[in-house]
Short mmCIF file of C-alpha atoms in Angstrom, two decimals:
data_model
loop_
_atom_site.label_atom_id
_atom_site.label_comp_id
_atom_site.label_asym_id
_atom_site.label_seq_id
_atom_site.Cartn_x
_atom_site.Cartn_y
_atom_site.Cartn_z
CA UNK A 1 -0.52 -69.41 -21.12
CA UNK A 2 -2.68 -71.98 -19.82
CA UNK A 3 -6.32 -71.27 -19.45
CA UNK A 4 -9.72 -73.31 -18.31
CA UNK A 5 -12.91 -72.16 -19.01
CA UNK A 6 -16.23 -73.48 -17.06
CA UNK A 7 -19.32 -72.21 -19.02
CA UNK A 8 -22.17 -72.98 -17.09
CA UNK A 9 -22.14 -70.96 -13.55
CA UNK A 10 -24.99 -73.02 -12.62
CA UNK A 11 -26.62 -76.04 -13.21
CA UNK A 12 -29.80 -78.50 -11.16
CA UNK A 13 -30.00 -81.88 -11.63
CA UNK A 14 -32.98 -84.11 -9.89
CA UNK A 15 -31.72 -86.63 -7.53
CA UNK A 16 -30.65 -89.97 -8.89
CA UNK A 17 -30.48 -88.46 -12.24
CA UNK A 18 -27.18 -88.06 -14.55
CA UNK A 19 -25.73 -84.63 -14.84
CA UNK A 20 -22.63 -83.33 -17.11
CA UNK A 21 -20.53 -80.68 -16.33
CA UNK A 22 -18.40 -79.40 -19.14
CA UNK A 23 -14.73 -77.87 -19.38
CA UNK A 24 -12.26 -76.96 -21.98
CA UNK A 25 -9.14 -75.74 -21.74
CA UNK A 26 -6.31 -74.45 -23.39
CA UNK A 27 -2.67 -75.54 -22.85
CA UNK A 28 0.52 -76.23 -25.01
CA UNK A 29 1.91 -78.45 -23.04
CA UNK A 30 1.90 -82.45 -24.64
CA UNK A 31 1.90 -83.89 -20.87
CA UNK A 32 -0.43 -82.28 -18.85
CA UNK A 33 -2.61 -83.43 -15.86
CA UNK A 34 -7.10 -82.50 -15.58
CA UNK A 35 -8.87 -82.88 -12.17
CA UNK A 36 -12.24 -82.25 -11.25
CA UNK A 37 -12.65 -80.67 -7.62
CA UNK A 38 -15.72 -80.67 -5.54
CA UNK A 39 -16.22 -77.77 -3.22
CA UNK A 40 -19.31 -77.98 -0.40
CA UNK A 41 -20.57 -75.29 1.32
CA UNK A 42 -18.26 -76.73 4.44
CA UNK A 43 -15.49 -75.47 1.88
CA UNK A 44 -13.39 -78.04 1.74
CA UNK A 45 -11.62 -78.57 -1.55
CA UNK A 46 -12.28 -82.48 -2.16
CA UNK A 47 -10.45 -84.23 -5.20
CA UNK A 48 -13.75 -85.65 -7.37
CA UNK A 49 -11.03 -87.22 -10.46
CA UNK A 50 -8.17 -86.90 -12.30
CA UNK A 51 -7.31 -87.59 -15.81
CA UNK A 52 -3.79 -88.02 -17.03
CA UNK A 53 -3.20 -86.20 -20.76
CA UNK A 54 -1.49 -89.58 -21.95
CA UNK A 55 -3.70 -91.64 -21.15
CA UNK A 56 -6.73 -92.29 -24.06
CA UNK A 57 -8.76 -94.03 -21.69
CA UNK A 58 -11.29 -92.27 -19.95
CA UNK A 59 -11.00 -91.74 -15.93
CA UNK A 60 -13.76 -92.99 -13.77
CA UNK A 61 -14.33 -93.35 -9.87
CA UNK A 62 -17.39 -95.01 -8.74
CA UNK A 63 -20.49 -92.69 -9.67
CA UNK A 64 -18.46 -90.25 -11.52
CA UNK A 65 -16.78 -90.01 -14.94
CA UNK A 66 -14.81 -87.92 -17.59
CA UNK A 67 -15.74 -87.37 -21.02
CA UNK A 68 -11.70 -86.22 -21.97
CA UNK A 69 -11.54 -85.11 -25.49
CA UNK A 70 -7.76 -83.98 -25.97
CA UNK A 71 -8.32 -83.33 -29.68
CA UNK A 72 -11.16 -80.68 -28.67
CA UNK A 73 -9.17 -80.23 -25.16
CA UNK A 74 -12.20 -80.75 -23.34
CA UNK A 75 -12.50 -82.64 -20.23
CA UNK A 76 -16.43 -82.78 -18.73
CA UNK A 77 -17.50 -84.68 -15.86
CA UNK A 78 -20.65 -87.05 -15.67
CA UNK A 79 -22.59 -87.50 -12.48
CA UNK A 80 -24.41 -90.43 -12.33
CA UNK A 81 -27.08 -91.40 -9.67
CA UNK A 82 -26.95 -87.80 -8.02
CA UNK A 83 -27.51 -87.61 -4.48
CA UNK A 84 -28.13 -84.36 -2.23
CA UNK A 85 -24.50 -84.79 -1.17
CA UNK A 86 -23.24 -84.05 -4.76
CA UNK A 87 -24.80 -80.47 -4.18
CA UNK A 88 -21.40 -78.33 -4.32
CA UNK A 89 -18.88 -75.96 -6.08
CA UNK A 90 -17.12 -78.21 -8.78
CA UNK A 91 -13.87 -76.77 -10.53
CA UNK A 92 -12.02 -77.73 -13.22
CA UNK A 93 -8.41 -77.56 -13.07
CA UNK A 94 -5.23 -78.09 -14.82
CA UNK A 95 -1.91 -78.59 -14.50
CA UNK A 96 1.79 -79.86 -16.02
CA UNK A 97 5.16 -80.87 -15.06
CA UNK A 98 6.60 -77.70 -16.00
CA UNK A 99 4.39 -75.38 -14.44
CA UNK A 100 6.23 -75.59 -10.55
CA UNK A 101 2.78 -77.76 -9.33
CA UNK A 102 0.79 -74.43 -10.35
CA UNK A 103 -2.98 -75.67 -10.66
CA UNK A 104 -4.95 -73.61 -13.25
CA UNK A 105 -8.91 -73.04 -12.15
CA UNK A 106 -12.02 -72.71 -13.96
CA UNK A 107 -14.60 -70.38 -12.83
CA UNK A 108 -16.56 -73.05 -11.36
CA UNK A 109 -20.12 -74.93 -11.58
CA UNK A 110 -22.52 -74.13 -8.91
CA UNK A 111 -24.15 -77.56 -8.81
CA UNK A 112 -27.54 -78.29 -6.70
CA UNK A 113 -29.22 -81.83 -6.58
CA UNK A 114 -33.02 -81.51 -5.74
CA UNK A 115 -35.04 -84.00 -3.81
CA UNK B 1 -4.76 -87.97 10.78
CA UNK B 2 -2.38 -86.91 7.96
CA UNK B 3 -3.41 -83.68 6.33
CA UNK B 4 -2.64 -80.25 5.14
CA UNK B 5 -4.02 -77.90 8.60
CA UNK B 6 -4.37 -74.25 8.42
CA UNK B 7 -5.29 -71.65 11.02
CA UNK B 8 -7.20 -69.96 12.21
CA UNK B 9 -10.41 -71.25 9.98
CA UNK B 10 -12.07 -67.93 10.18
CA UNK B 11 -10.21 -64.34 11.11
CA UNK B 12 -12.26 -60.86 11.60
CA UNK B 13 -9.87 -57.72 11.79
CA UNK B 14 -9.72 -54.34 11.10
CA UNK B 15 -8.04 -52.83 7.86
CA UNK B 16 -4.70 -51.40 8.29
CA UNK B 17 -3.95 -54.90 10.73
CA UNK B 18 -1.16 -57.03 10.48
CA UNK B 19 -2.42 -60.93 10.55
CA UNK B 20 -0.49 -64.06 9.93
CA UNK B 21 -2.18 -67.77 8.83
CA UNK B 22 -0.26 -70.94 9.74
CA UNK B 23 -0.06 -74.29 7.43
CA UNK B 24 1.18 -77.18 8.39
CA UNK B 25 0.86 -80.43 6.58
CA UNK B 26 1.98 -84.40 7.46
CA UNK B 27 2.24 -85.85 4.52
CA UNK B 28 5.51 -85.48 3.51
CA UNK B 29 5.07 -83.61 0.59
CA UNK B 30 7.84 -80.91 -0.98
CA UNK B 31 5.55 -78.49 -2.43
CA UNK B 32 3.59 -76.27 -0.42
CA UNK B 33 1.09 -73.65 -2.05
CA UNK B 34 -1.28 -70.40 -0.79
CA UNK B 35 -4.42 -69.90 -3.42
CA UNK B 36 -6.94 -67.09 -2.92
CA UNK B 37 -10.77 -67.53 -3.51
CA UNK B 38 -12.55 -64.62 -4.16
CA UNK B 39 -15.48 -63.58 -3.36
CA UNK B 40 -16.76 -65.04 -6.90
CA UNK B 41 -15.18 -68.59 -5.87
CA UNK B 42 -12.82 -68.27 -8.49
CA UNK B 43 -9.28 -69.14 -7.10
CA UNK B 44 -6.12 -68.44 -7.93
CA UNK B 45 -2.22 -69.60 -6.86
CA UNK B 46 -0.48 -66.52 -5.27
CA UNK B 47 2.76 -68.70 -4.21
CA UNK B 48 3.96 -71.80 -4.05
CA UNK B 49 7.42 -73.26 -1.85
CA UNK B 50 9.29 -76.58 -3.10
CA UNK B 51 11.36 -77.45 0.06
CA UNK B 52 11.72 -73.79 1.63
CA UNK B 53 12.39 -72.05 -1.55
CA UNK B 54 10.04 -69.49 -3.49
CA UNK B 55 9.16 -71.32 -6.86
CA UNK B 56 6.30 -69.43 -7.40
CA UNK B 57 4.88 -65.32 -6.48
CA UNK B 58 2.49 -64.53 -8.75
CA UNK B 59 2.24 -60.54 -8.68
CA UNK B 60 0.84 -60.45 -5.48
CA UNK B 61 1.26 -57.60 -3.47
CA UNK B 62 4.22 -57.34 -1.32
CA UNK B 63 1.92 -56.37 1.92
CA UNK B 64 1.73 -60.88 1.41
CA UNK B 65 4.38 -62.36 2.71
CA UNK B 66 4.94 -65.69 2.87
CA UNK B 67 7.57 -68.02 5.23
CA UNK B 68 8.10 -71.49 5.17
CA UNK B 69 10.64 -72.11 7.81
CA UNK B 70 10.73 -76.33 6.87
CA UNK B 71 8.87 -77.61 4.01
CA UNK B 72 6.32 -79.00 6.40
CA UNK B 73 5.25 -75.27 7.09
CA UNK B 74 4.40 -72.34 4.94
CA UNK B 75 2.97 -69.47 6.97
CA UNK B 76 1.51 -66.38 5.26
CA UNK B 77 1.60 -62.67 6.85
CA UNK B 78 0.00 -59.64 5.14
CA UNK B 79 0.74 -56.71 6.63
CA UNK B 80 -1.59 -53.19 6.44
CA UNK B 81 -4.95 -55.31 5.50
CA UNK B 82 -7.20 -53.66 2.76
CA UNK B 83 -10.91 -54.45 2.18
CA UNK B 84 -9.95 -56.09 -0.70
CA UNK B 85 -7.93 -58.71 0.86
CA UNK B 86 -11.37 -60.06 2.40
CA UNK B 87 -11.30 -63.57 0.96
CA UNK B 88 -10.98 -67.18 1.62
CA UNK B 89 -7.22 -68.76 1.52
CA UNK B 90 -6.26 -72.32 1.21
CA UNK B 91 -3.00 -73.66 2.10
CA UNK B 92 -2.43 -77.15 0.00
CA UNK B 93 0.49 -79.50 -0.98
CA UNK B 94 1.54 -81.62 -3.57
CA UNK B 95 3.88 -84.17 -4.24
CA UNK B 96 5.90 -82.62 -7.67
CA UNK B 97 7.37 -84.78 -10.41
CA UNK B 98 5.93 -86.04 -13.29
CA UNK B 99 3.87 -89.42 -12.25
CA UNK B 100 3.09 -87.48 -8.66
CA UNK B 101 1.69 -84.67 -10.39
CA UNK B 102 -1.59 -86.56 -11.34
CA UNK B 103 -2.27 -87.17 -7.89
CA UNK B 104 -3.70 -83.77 -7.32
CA UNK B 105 -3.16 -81.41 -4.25
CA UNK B 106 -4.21 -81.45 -1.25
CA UNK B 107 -5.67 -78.68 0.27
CA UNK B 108 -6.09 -77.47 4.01
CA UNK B 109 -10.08 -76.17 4.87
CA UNK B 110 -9.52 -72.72 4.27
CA UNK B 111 -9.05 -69.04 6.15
CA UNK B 112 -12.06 -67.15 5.50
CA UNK B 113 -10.69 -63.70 6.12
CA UNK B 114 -13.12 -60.79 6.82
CA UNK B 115 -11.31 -56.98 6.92
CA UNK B 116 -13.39 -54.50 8.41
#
């Protein structure tokens, strides 16, 4: 069984300051797929980053980035430069080819960015 | 705009109701997927449909129904509502196969249902 595991419920980060958000999970597939989700309080479920299992190199989109460890299977995001707009729900998530598209969930990060 | 739409966005009823939520999405995809969020946030697949067929139920009661009568649609009808179905649903889509897999789902804005 696949599982992901968010350990910090909630976290605060001052504006324009880096945060990390951490994530491990637990798979036995060898290909496998990691995104990080954003959720605002409008609810929409936004795609933050994804990180392919094959791939050593690190993913990274514009203020954001992964720390992916596959030896340690852990996959935490970095927030650089937060803004208030980074103040959401973020969830971890996993998947893999063999899995029918089924995304696996953390428990989420409540995330707020203070002025 | 191409997207994954669900309605209604927000649905008040009384237990023992029969309701239905419609998805509809535009961008071509095969899969089509209904995830619960509880009231916790914590969310969870409860089916998915690749091209009108059931790939995935994961023991979810059988008062949930789902239809998807063209892969573009996947409609979901509980029947005899509890209090405990009071949650939000998302309707998504992906694109399945092992290089489209990394692109992620995407996911429709959510049914917050309320059973009173």
């Amino acid at each position: 069984a696949q599982t992901v595991t968010q350990s910090q419920p909630e976290m605060s980060v001052q504006e324009a300051e880096t945060v990390t958000l951490s994530c491990t999970y637990d798979t036995s597939e060898s290909n496998y797929y990691l995104f990080w989700y954003k959720q605002p309080p409008s609810r929409q479920m936004i795609l933050v980053i994804r990180q392919e299992a094959y791939k050593q190199q690190n993913a990274t989109e514009n203020r954001f980035s992964v720390n992916f460890q596959k030896a340690a299977k852990s996959f935490s995001l970095k927030i650089s430069d937060s803004q208030l707009g980074d103040t959401a729900m973020y969830f971890c998530a996993l998947t893999a080819p063999n899995q029918g598209g089924k995304l696996i969930f953390g428990q989420g990060t409540e995330l707020s960015v203070k002025p | 705009d191409t997207a994954v739409s669900q309605t209604p966005k927000y649905l008040v009823t009384q237990m023992g109701n029969d309701k239905s939520i419609k998805c509809e999405q535009n961008l071509g995809h095969d899969t089509m997927y209904w995830y619960k969020q509880d009231s916790k946030k914590f969310l969870k697949i409860m089916f998915s449909y690749n091209n009108k067929e059931l790939i995935i139920n994961e023991t979810v009661p059988n008062r949930f129904s789902p239809k998807s009568p063209d892969k573009a649609h996947l409609n979901l009808h509980i029947n005899s509502l509890e209090l405990g179905d009071s949650a939000v649903y998302f309707c998504a889509s992906s694109q399945p196969g092992q290089g489209a897999l990394g692109y992620g789902y995407t996911f429709g804005s959510g049914t917050r249902l309320t059973v009173v």
